[in-house]
Amino acid sequence: MVSTPARDTAPDAATDPDGRPYANGFRPATLNRDGWTCADCIVCATGRQCADCRACTNFAFPYPPHWARPWTEGDPERGIEAFGGPAGMSTGRDLVDNTGDWVLIEFNRDAAATARAAGHWVVEADIRTLDPRHPALRYVRRFHGSPPCQTLSGAGKRTGWSTDEIAELQAVMWQASEAFGFLEVDDLCSLYGGPHTYFGDVIDGMEDHPDADSWGDLCHGGHLPPTMTPDEFRTWAASTVSDDRTALMAEMLIWPMCLIQIGAPLVSITMEQSANLLKQSPALAEAIQSEITSVEGFGWAWCSWQIADAADYGAATHRVRAWMVATRYAEPRYADHVDGDQAARQMWSHVLKRTGRLPDWTPELNRRIDPYQGRPALPKVTVAAALDLPEDWWADTRGKRGINPATGKPKGGGSFPLNDVGPCVTAPWYAIKFRPADVPQGEGTHTITAAELGALVGFPRDKQWVYIPTRKNARGVRNIAQMIADPVSPFQAAAISAAVQGKDWYEPTAAYQANLYRLEKRTAPVLPAPRAEDRVIEQLELFPAA
């Protein structure tokens, strides 16, 4: 999907904004556009909506037509959510701020259709095919990203844990500020042939230049112009890793930097990723933090990293994730300052135990977000309470297995009691079976629906989970379960979103939790009737193609 004009590649000498030619064939990696905006539109001048105007629609594509119109005070804030999935972050964000004007970018068609069914504007595309310098994005104020975690997950091949690969990708990400025009230097005259380097020193061989010992017309400090396009930077990042999904982490710098480059008034960046980003590959988190807070990069006021569990914010199942919060001008809401050394020793205790020292490159952990601010924690919700099942029942996420004679427990795990917060939901839970404690493992008959599975993560029970069949009679049971297992928990999303926008998260999230899990109407559960095997398939298929 092409969203912007191609970079100018004409052979004519490139010039700076003042008309001075660059030396040695240098060409800034800037996006050329004709300058048209909705303000020039004769159709919109009559009072019609941008959606009714072909010029605005074409200009803004693939974003909402009204994004062709300049943002004015009182309009909803515009935001971009990269890797939006089925709208987990958006669901939580709406609890604290449902007035925003957000666009989700999502590659998976089922997740995109699910988010679209929830009323969100979704750009269904590989994010690497989009140019964040699109002129329709010049009024974006918020950015969130949840990059894929497969290469960082402990359940995958763990290519994102490779020390060598991560070191190379980190080195590339350190160059983002220079690539996208944020590197401030002492002297720019080398761009025009000298006589000074970027650092103000005289270039070898130019000692006799008339301006070598003084300032000439071309000598001045400032920011280097962009040296790479987003696509060039993406190609460079991908060349350093064996799985290009790891390189998608670079989008967390590409998009914010390009947005600011085109004049967008970006004021916050949030990010969610596997906890292993901090535990196993902290160099990537360090690279992002350093580019955001250092004077050589954004120079923003705040960028914090921490690990948080959705169960601590009201969910009935655990979902431990790494979170980043960055704000441009001031500390975010719920800002908390802690002992960074102690936090680091706790975060990387497994590295200390193995090597006797902390990892070479880590983000600073002396800042964090504390959404509770001393208030009582939201009630802990057990799986039994969430699904209205007896507290003494058990769940089996796998089939019947043999018993380990040494422990007396089923081999291979996959069974847990319902009288506690559940483990993190995964795709195989589509076949989960619930049973009384006296029923042998693997012989339960009570199954789960998509609505119930989503509720365990934190989604409303009436959420539509859309599966678009890829072949005749395909049911998509596991596809939907995977879609439920992947996204941000709305409980965590509400707390993090409230740190940078909207109202306080505590009361609306408490009310949402009480309604979702029926906490105020809790009664003794009625023993459920067994479901037929095809009942779970029917429930998980729920919705037709969008």
Coordinates of C-alpha atoms in Angstrom, one line a residue:
M1 CA 0.0 0.0 0.0
V2 CA 1.6 3.2 -1.2
S3 CA 0.7 6.2 1.0
T4 CA 3.2 8.9 0.0
P5 CA 5.0 10.2 -3.1
A6 CA 8.4 8.7 -3.8
R7 CA 11.6 10.4 -2.7
D8 CA 12.9 12.8 -5.3
T9 CA 15.7 11.2 -7.2
A10 CA 16.3 13.8 -9.9
P11 CA 20.0 14.2 -10.9
D12 CA 19.9 18.0 -10.3
A13 CA 22.1 19.2 -7.4
A14 CA 20.2 19.2 -4.1
T15 CA 20.0 22.4 -2.2
D16 CA 19.1 23.3 1.4
P17 CA 16.1 25.5 2.3
D18 CA 18.2 28.6 1.6
G19 CA 19.1 27.4 -1.9
R20 CA 22.7 26.5 -1.2
P21 CA 23.9 23.4 -3.0
Y22 CA 25.2 20.4 -1.0
A23 CA 28.7 19.0 -1.7
N24 CA 29.7 15.6 -3.0
G25 CA 26.3 14.6 -4.2
F26 CA 24.6 14.7 -0.8
R27 CA 20.8 14.6 -1.0
P28 CA 18.8 14.9 2.2
A29 CA 16.3 12.1 2.7
T30 CA 13.3 14.3 2.8
L31 CA 9.8 13.8 1.4
N32 CA 8.7 16.1 -1.4
R33 CA 5.1 17.1 -1.7
D34 CA 3.3 19.9 -3.5
G35 CA 2.1 21.6 -0.4
W36 CA -1.6 21.0 -1.0
T37 CA -3.8 20.9 2.1
C38 CA -7.5 20.8 2.8
A39 CA -7.3 24.6 3.2
D40 CA -6.8 24.8 -0.5
C41 CA -9.8 22.6 -1.3
I42 CA -12.7 24.3 -3.1
V43 CA -15.1 21.4 -2.2
C44 CA -14.4 21.7 1.5
A45 CA -14.7 25.5 1.3
T46 CA -18.4 25.0 0.6
G47 CA -18.8 23.4 4.0
R48 CA -18.9 19.7 2.9
Q49 CA -17.2 17.0 4.9
C50 CA -13.8 15.7 3.8
A51 CA -15.3 12.2 3.5
D52 CA -17.5 13.6 0.7
C53 CA -14.5 15.1 -1.0
R54 CA -12.5 13.0 -3.4
A55 CA -9.4 15.3 -3.2
C56 CA -9.3 15.0 0.6
T57 CA -10.0 11.3 0.6
N58 CA -7.2 10.6 -1.9
F59 CA -4.8 13.0 -0.1
A60 CA -5.3 11.4 3.3
F61 CA -5.5 7.7 2.1
P62 CA -5.1 5.3 3.9
Y63 CA -5.9 7.5 6.8
P64 CA -9.3 9.1 7.6
P65 CA -10.3 11.7 5.0
H66 CA -10.8 14.4 7.7
W67 CA -7.1 14.0 8.5
A68 CA -6.5 16.1 5.4
R69 CA -8.0 19.0 7.4
P70 CA -5.7 20.8 9.8
W71 CA -6.2 20.1 13.5
T72 CA -7.8 22.9 15.4
E73 CA -8.2 23.6 19.1
G74 CA -11.1 21.5 20.5
D75 CA -10.8 18.7 17.9
P76 CA -10.1 15.2 19.3
E77 CA -6.4 14.4 19.6
R78 CA -5.1 12.3 16.8
G79 CA -3.1 9.2 17.5
I80 CA -1.4 6.3 15.7
E81 CA -1.4 2.8 17.2
A82 CA 1.2 0.6 15.5
F83 CA 0.6 -3.2 15.6
G84 CA -2.9 -2.5 16.9
G85 CA -4.1 -6.2 16.9
P86 CA -7.7 -6.7 17.8
A87 CA -7.8 -3.5 19.7
G88 CA -6.7 -4.5 23.2
M89 CA -4.9 -1.2 23.9
S90 CA -7.8 0.7 22.4
T91 CA -10.3 -1.0 24.6
G92 CA -8.4 0.0 27.7
R93 CA -7.7 3.5 26.4
D94 CA -11.4 4.1 25.8
L95 CA -12.0 3.5 29.6
V96 CA -10.0 6.7 30.3
D97 CA -10.3 8.7 27.1
N98 CA -12.9 7.8 24.5
T99 CA -12.6 11.2 22.8
G100 CA -9.4 10.5 20.8
D101 CA -9.2 10.2 17.0
W102 CA -7.0 7.1 16.6
V103 CA -5.9 5.0 13.6
L104 CA -4.7 1.4 14.2
I105 CA -2.2 -0.2 11.9
E106 CA -2.5 -4.0 11.8
F107 CA -1.2 -6.6 9.3
N108 CA -3.2 -9.7 10.4
R109 CA -6.5 -9.6 8.6
D110 CA -8.5 -11.3 11.3
A111 CA -7.2 -8.9 14.0
A112 CA -7.8 -6.0 11.7
A113 CA -11.4 -7.1 11.0
T114 CA -12.0 -7.6 14.7
A115 CA -10.7 -4.1 15.5
R116 CA -12.8 -2.7 12.7
A117 CA -15.9 -4.4 14.0
A118 CA -15.3 -2.6 17.3
G119 CA -15.6 0.7 15.4
H120 CA -11.9 1.6 14.9
W121 CA -10.3 3.0 11.8
V122 CA -7.8 0.4 10.8
V123 CA -5.1 0.5 8.1
E124 CA -4.7 -3.1 7.2
A125 CA -1.1 -3.3 6.0
D126 CA 2.4 -4.3 6.8
I127 CA 3.7 -1.3 8.7
R128 CA 6.9 -1.4 6.7
T129 CA 4.9 -0.4 3.5
L130 CA 3.8 2.8 5.1
D131 CA 5.7 6.1 5.2
P132 CA 5.3 7.9 8.5
R133 CA 6.1 11.1 6.8
H134 CA 2.7 11.1 5.1
P135 CA 1.4 14.7 5.2
A136 CA -1.9 13.6 6.6
L137 CA 0.0 12.6 9.8
R138 CA 1.3 16.1 10.5
Y139 CA -1.1 16.7 13.4
V140 CA -0.6 13.4 15.3
R141 CA -0.1 13.9 19.0
R142 CA 0.0 10.4 20.4
F143 CA 1.8 7.2 19.4
H144 CA 1.6 3.7 20.7
G145 CA 3.2 0.5 19.5
S146 CA 3.0 -3.2 20.4
P147 CA 5.6 -4.8 18.2
P148 CA 5.4 -8.6 17.6
C149 CA 7.0 -10.6 20.4
Q150 CA 7.6 -14.0 18.7
T151 CA 11.4 -13.7 18.5
L152 CA 11.6 -12.5 22.1
S153 CA 9.1 -15.0 23.6
G154 CA 10.4 -17.9 25.6
A155 CA 8.0 -20.2 23.7
G156 CA 9.6 -19.4 20.3
K157 CA 13.1 -19.8 18.8
R158 CA 14.4 -16.9 20.9
T159 CA 16.4 -15.3 18.1
G160 CA 15.7 -12.0 19.7
W161 CA 17.9 -13.1 22.6
S162 CA 21.0 -13.4 20.5
T163 CA 23.6 -11.1 22.0
D164 CA 25.4 -10.6 18.7
E165 CA 22.3 -9.8 16.8
I166 CA 20.9 -7.5 19.4
A167 CA 24.2 -5.6 19.7
E168 CA 24.2 -5.0 15.9
L169 CA 20.6 -3.9 15.9
Q170 CA 21.2 -1.6 18.9
A171 CA 24.1 0.1 17.0
V172 CA 21.7 0.7 14.1
M173 CA 19.0 2.2 16.4
W174 CA 21.6 4.5 18.0
Q175 CA 21.9 6.1 14.5
A176 CA 18.2 6.9 14.2
S177 CA 18.7 10.5 15.4
E178 CA 21.2 11.1 12.7
A179 CA 19.2 9.2 10.1
F180 CA 16.1 11.3 10.6
G181 CA 17.5 14.7 11.2
F182 CA 17.8 15.0 15.0
L183 CA 21.6 15.1 15.4
E184 CA 22.8 18.6 16.4
V185 CA 26.4 19.4 15.3
D186 CA 28.8 22.3 15.8
D187 CA 29.2 23.1 12.2
L188 CA 27.2 22.2 9.1
C189 CA 29.7 23.7 6.5
S190 CA 31.1 20.3 5.6
L191 CA 27.7 19.7 3.8
Y192 CA 28.8 22.5 1.4
G193 CA 32.4 21.4 1.0
G194 CA 34.1 22.5 4.2
P195 CA 36.3 23.7 5.7
H196 CA 35.0 22.4 9.0
T197 CA 33.9 19.0 10.2
Y198 CA 30.6 18.5 12.0
F199 CA 32.5 19.0 15.3
G200 CA 33.9 22.4 14.2
D201 CA 37.5 21.1 13.5
V202 CA 39.3 21.9 10.3
I203 CA 39.1 19.2 7.7
D204 CA 42.5 17.8 6.7
G205 CA 43.8 19.5 3.6
M206 CA 41.7 22.6 4.1
E207 CA 43.9 24.5 6.5
D208 CA 44.5 27.2 3.9
H209 CA 40.8 27.8 3.3
P210 CA 39.9 31.5 4.0
D211 CA 37.4 30.4 6.6
A212 CA 39.5 27.8 8.3
D213 CA 40.1 29.9 11.4
S214 CA 36.9 31.9 11.3
W215 CA 33.2 31.7 10.5
G216 CA 32.1 32.1 6.9
D217 CA 28.7 32.3 5.3
L218 CA 28.4 28.5 5.3
C219 CA 29.6 28.0 8.8
H220 CA 26.9 27.5 11.5
G221 CA 25.7 24.9 13.9
G222 CA 22.4 23.1 13.7
H223 CA 20.8 19.8 12.9
L224 CA 22.0 17.6 10.1
P225 CA 19.3 17.1 7.5
P226 CA 17.8 13.5 7.4
T227 CA 20.3 11.1 5.8
M228 CA 18.0 8.1 5.3
T229 CA 14.5 7.4 4.3
P230 CA 12.3 5.1 6.5
D231 CA 12.7 2.3 4.0
E232 CA 16.5 2.6 3.9
F233 CA 16.6 2.5 7.7
R234 CA 14.3 -0.5 7.8
T235 CA 16.5 -2.4 5.3
W236 CA 19.6 -1.5 7.4
A237 CA 17.9 -2.8 10.6
A238 CA 16.7 -6.0 9.0
S239 CA 20.1 -6.8 7.7
T240 CA 21.4 -7.2 11.2
V241 CA 19.1 -9.9 12.4
S242 CA 18.1 -13.4 11.3
D243 CA 14.4 -12.8 11.8
D244 CA 13.1 -9.5 10.5
R245 CA 10.4 -9.5 13.1
T246 CA 13.0 -8.5 15.6
A247 CA 13.9 -5.5 13.3
L248 CA 10.3 -4.3 13.7
M249 CA 11.4 -2.8 17.1
A250 CA 13.0 -0.1 15.0
E251 CA 9.5 1.2 14.1
M252 CA 9.3 2.5 17.7
L253 CA 11.9 5.1 16.6
I254 CA 11.2 5.4 12.9
W255 CA 7.6 6.5 13.4
P256 CA 8.0 9.1 16.3
M257 CA 11.1 10.6 14.7
C258 CA 9.5 10.9 11.2
L259 CA 6.3 12.3 12.7
I260 CA 8.2 15.1 14.5
Q261 CA 10.3 15.6 11.3
I262 CA 7.1 16.6 9.4
G263 CA 6.0 18.9 12.2
A264 CA 3.6 16.7 14.1
P265 CA 3.1 17.9 17.7
L266 CA 3.9 14.5 19.2
V267 CA 3.7 14.6 23.0
S268 CA 3.7 11.0 24.2
I269 CA 5.0 7.5 23.1
T270 CA 3.9 4.3 24.8
M271 CA 5.0 0.8 24.0
E272 CA 4.1 -2.8 25.1
Q273 CA 6.4 -5.8 24.4
S274 CA 7.3 -9.2 25.9
A275 CA 8.9 -8.9 29.3
N276 CA 11.9 -10.7 27.7
L277 CA 12.7 -7.5 26.0
L278 CA 13.9 -6.2 29.3
K279 CA 14.9 -9.5 30.8
Q280 CA 16.9 -11.0 27.9
S281 CA 17.5 -8.1 25.3
P282 CA 17.7 -4.9 27.4
A283 CA 20.1 -3.3 24.8
L284 CA 17.1 -2.7 22.5
A285 CA 15.3 -0.9 25.3
E286 CA 18.4 1.1 26.1
A287 CA 18.7 2.2 22.4
I288 CA 15.1 3.4 22.3
Q289 CA 15.4 5.2 25.7
S290 CA 18.7 6.9 24.8
E291 CA 17.4 8.2 21.5
I292 CA 14.3 9.6 23.2
T293 CA 15.9 11.3 26.2
S294 CA 19.4 12.2 25.1
V295 CA 20.3 15.6 23.7
E296 CA 21.6 13.9 20.6
G297 CA 18.1 12.6 20.0
F298 CA 14.6 13.8 21.1
G299 CA 15.7 15.3 24.4
W300 CA 12.3 14.5 25.9
A301 CA 11.6 15.0 29.6
W302 CA 10.7 11.3 30.5
C303 CA 11.2 7.8 29.3
S304 CA 10.6 4.9 31.7
W305 CA 10.7 1.1 31.4
Q306 CA 9.1 -1.4 33.7
I307 CA 7.5 -4.9 33.8
A308 CA 3.9 -5.1 34.8
D309 CA 1.3 -7.9 35.2
A310 CA -2.3 -7.4 34.0
A311 CA -3.4 -9.4 37.1
D312 CA -2.2 -6.6 39.3
Y313 CA -4.6 -4.2 37.5
G314 CA -7.7 -6.3 37.6
A315 CA -7.5 -9.2 35.0
A316 CA -8.4 -12.7 35.9
T317 CA -5.2 -14.1 34.3
H318 CA -1.6 -13.1 34.4
R319 CA -0.1 -11.2 31.5
V320 CA 3.4 -10.0 32.3
R321 CA 4.7 -7.4 29.8
A322 CA 7.4 -4.8 29.4
W323 CA 6.0 -1.2 29.2
M324 CA 7.6 2.0 28.1
V325 CA 6.2 5.5 28.7
A326 CA 7.7 8.6 27.2
T327 CA 6.5 12.2 27.5
R328 CA 7.9 15.2 25.7
Y329 CA 7.5 18.2 28.1
A330 CA 6.9 17.0 31.6
E331 CA 6.6 13.9 33.8
P332 CA 3.6 11.7 33.1
R333 CA 0.8 11.2 35.6
Y334 CA 1.7 8.5 38.2
A335 CA 5.5 9.3 37.8
D336 CA 7.5 7.6 40.5
H337 CA 11.3 7.8 41.2
V338 CA 12.9 4.7 42.6
D339 CA 16.4 3.4 43.3
G340 CA 17.7 2.5 39.8
D341 CA 20.6 0.4 41.0
Q342 CA 18.3 -1.8 43.2
A343 CA 15.8 -2.1 40.4
A344 CA 18.5 -3.1 37.9
R345 CA 19.9 -5.8 40.3
Q346 CA 16.4 -7.2 40.7
M347 CA 15.6 -7.0 37.0
W348 CA 18.8 -8.8 35.9
S349 CA 19.4 -11.0 38.9
H350 CA 19.6 -14.0 36.6
V351 CA 22.5 -12.3 34.8
L352 CA 24.2 -11.3 38.0
K353 CA 23.9 -14.9 39.3
R354 CA 25.4 -16.3 36.1
T355 CA 28.1 -13.7 35.3
G356 CA 28.6 -11.7 38.5
R357 CA 27.8 -8.4 36.7
L358 CA 24.9 -6.6 35.1
P359 CA 24.4 -6.6 31.3
D360 CA 26.6 -4.2 29.4
W361 CA 23.7 -2.1 28.0
T362 CA 20.5 -1.6 29.9
P363 CA 17.9 1.2 30.1
E364 CA 17.8 3.3 33.3
L365 CA 15.2 2.0 35.7
N366 CA 15.2 4.9 38.2
R367 CA 11.8 6.0 36.9
R368 CA 8.6 4.1 36.6
I369 CA 4.8 4.5 36.5
D370 CA 2.8 3.7 39.7
P371 CA -0.8 3.9 38.7
Y372 CA -2.1 3.0 42.2
Q373 CA -0.4 5.9 44.0
G374 CA -1.0 4.3 47.4
R375 CA -4.6 3.3 46.7
P376 CA -5.9 -0.2 47.5
A377 CA -5.3 -2.7 44.7
L378 CA -8.3 -3.8 42.6
P379 CA -9.8 -7.1 43.8
K380 CA -8.0 -10.3 42.7
V381 CA -10.3 -12.2 40.5
T382 CA -10.0 -16.0 40.2
V383 CA -10.7 -17.9 37.1
A384 CA -13.6 -19.6 38.9
A385 CA -15.1 -16.2 39.8
A386 CA -14.6 -14.8 36.3
L387 CA -16.4 -17.7 34.7
D388 CA -18.8 -18.4 37.5
L389 CA -17.5 -21.9 38.1
P390 CA -16.9 -23.7 41.4
E391 CA -13.7 -22.7 43.2
D392 CA -12.6 -26.3 43.7
W393 CA -12.6 -27.1 40.0
W394 CA -9.6 -27.5 37.8
A395 CA -8.7 -26.6 34.2
D396 CA -6.8 -28.8 31.8
T397 CA -5.2 -27.0 28.8
R398 CA -4.0 -30.3 27.3
G399 CA -5.4 -33.7 26.8
K400 CA -5.2 -36.6 29.2
R401 CA -1.6 -37.4 30.3
G402 CA 0.2 -39.9 32.4
I403 CA 1.1 -39.3 36.0
N404 CA 4.6 -38.5 37.1
P405 CA 5.3 -41.1 39.9
A406 CA 7.8 -38.8 41.6
T407 CA 5.3 -35.9 42.0
G408 CA 1.9 -37.5 41.6
K409 CA 1.0 -34.8 39.1
P410 CA 0.2 -35.1 35.4
K411 CA 3.3 -35.0 33.2
G412 CA 3.9 -31.9 31.1
G413 CA 1.9 -29.4 33.1
G414 CA -1.1 -27.7 31.6
S415 CA -3.4 -28.1 34.6
F416 CA -4.3 -25.5 37.2
P417 CA -6.9 -24.9 39.9
L418 CA -9.6 -22.3 39.3
N419 CA -9.4 -20.8 42.8
D420 CA -6.6 -18.4 41.9
V421 CA -5.7 -15.9 39.1
G422 CA -5.0 -18.0 36.0
P423 CA -1.8 -18.3 34.0
C424 CA -1.4 -16.3 30.9
V425 CA -3.9 -17.3 28.2
T426 CA -2.3 -19.0 25.2
A427 CA -3.8 -20.3 21.9
P428 CA -4.2 -23.9 23.0
W429 CA -6.8 -22.8 25.6
Y430 CA -9.4 -23.1 22.9
A431 CA -9.5 -26.8 23.9
I432 CA -9.5 -26.2 27.6
K433 CA -11.6 -28.5 29.8
F434 CA -12.9 -27.8 33.2
R435 CA -13.5 -30.5 35.8
P436 CA -14.3 -31.1 39.5
A437 CA -11.2 -32.0 41.6
D438 CA -12.3 -35.6 41.9
V439 CA -12.5 -36.1 38.1
P440 CA -9.3 -37.5 36.6
Q441 CA -7.1 -35.1 34.7
G442 CA -8.1 -34.8 31.0
E443 CA -11.7 -36.1 31.6
G444 CA -13.5 -32.8 32.1
T445 CA -16.5 -32.1 29.9
H446 CA -17.1 -28.3 30.5
T447 CA -15.4 -26.3 27.7
I448 CA -14.9 -22.5 27.1
T449 CA -16.4 -20.0 24.6
A450 CA -14.6 -17.1 22.8
A451 CA -16.5 -14.7 25.0
E452 CA -15.2 -16.4 28.2
L453 CA -11.7 -16.7 26.9
G454 CA -11.7 -13.0 26.0
A455 CA -13.0 -12.1 29.4
L456 CA -10.2 -13.9 31.1
V457 CA -7.8 -11.5 29.3
G458 CA -10.0 -8.5 30.0
F459 CA -12.1 -8.0 27.0
P460 CA -15.9 -7.3 27.1
R461 CA -18.0 -10.5 26.7
D462 CA -19.9 -9.0 23.8
K463 CA -16.7 -8.3 21.8
Q464 CA -16.9 -9.6 18.2
W465 CA -14.0 -11.9 17.3
V466 CA -13.9 -12.0 13.5
Y467 CA -12.4 -14.9 11.6
I468 CA -12.2 -14.7 7.8
P469 CA -12.1 -18.2 6.4
T470 CA -9.1 -19.1 4.3
R471 CA -10.7 -22.2 2.9
K472 CA -14.1 -23.8 2.6
N473 CA -15.6 -24.8 6.0
A474 CA -12.6 -23.5 7.9
R475 CA -13.8 -22.7 11.5
G476 CA -10.8 -20.7 12.7
V477 CA -11.0 -22.1 16.3
R478 CA -7.3 -21.8 17.0
N479 CA -7.0 -18.6 15.0
I480 CA -9.4 -16.8 17.2
A481 CA -7.9 -18.2 20.4
Q482 CA -4.5 -17.0 19.2
M483 CA -6.0 -13.6 18.5
I484 CA -7.3 -13.5 22.1
A485 CA -4.0 -14.6 23.5
D486 CA -1.8 -12.0 21.7
P487 CA -3.0 -8.5 22.5
V488 CA -2.6 -6.0 25.3
S489 CA -4.9 -6.6 28.3
P490 CA -7.4 -3.8 28.5
F491 CA -6.7 -3.5 32.2
Q492 CA -3.0 -2.7 31.6
A493 CA -3.9 -0.5 28.7
A494 CA -6.2 1.7 30.8
A495 CA -3.5 2.3 33.5
I496 CA -0.8 3.1 30.9
S497 CA -3.0 5.3 28.8
A498 CA -4.1 7.3 31.8
A499 CA -0.5 8.1 32.5
V500 CA -0.3 10.2 29.4
Q501 CA -3.9 11.1 28.5
G502 CA -7.4 11.2 29.7
K503 CA -8.8 10.8 33.2
D504 CA -7.5 8.8 36.1
W505 CA -7.8 5.1 35.5
Y506 CA -8.7 3.8 38.9
E507 CA -12.5 4.3 39.2
P508 CA -13.5 3.6 35.6
T509 CA -11.3 0.4 35.6
A510 CA -12.8 -0.7 38.9
A511 CA -16.3 -0.3 37.5
Y512 CA -15.3 -2.1 34.3
Q513 CA -13.8 -5.0 36.3
A514 CA -16.9 -5.3 38.5
N515 CA -19.2 -5.4 35.5
L516 CA -17.0 -7.7 33.4
Y517 CA -16.6 -10.3 36.2
R518 CA -20.0 -9.6 37.9
L519 CA -18.3 -8.9 41.2
E520 CA -21.3 -7.2 42.7
K521 CA -23.7 -10.0 41.9
R522 CA -21.5 -12.9 43.0
T523 CA -23.6 -15.9 44.2
A524 CA -22.8 -19.5 44.6
P525 CA -22.2 -20.9 41.1
V526 CA -24.7 -23.3 39.6
L527 CA -23.0 -26.5 38.3
P528 CA -23.0 -26.1 34.6
A529 CA -24.3 -28.7 32.2
P530 CA -21.7 -30.3 30.0
R531 CA -21.2 -28.8 26.6
A532 CA -21.2 -30.8 23.4
E533 CA -17.8 -31.0 21.7
D534 CA -19.1 -29.0 18.8
R535 CA -20.4 -26.3 21.1
V536 CA -17.0 -24.8 21.7
I537 CA -16.3 -24.7 18.0
E538 CA -19.6 -23.0 17.3
Q539 CA -18.9 -20.4 20.0
L540 CA -15.3 -19.7 18.9
E541 CA -16.4 -19.3 15.3
L542 CA -19.2 -16.9 16.4
F543 CA -18.7 -14.2 13.7
P544 CA -18.7 -14.4 9.9
A545 CA -16.3 -12.7 7.6
A546 CA -16.2 -8.9 7.8

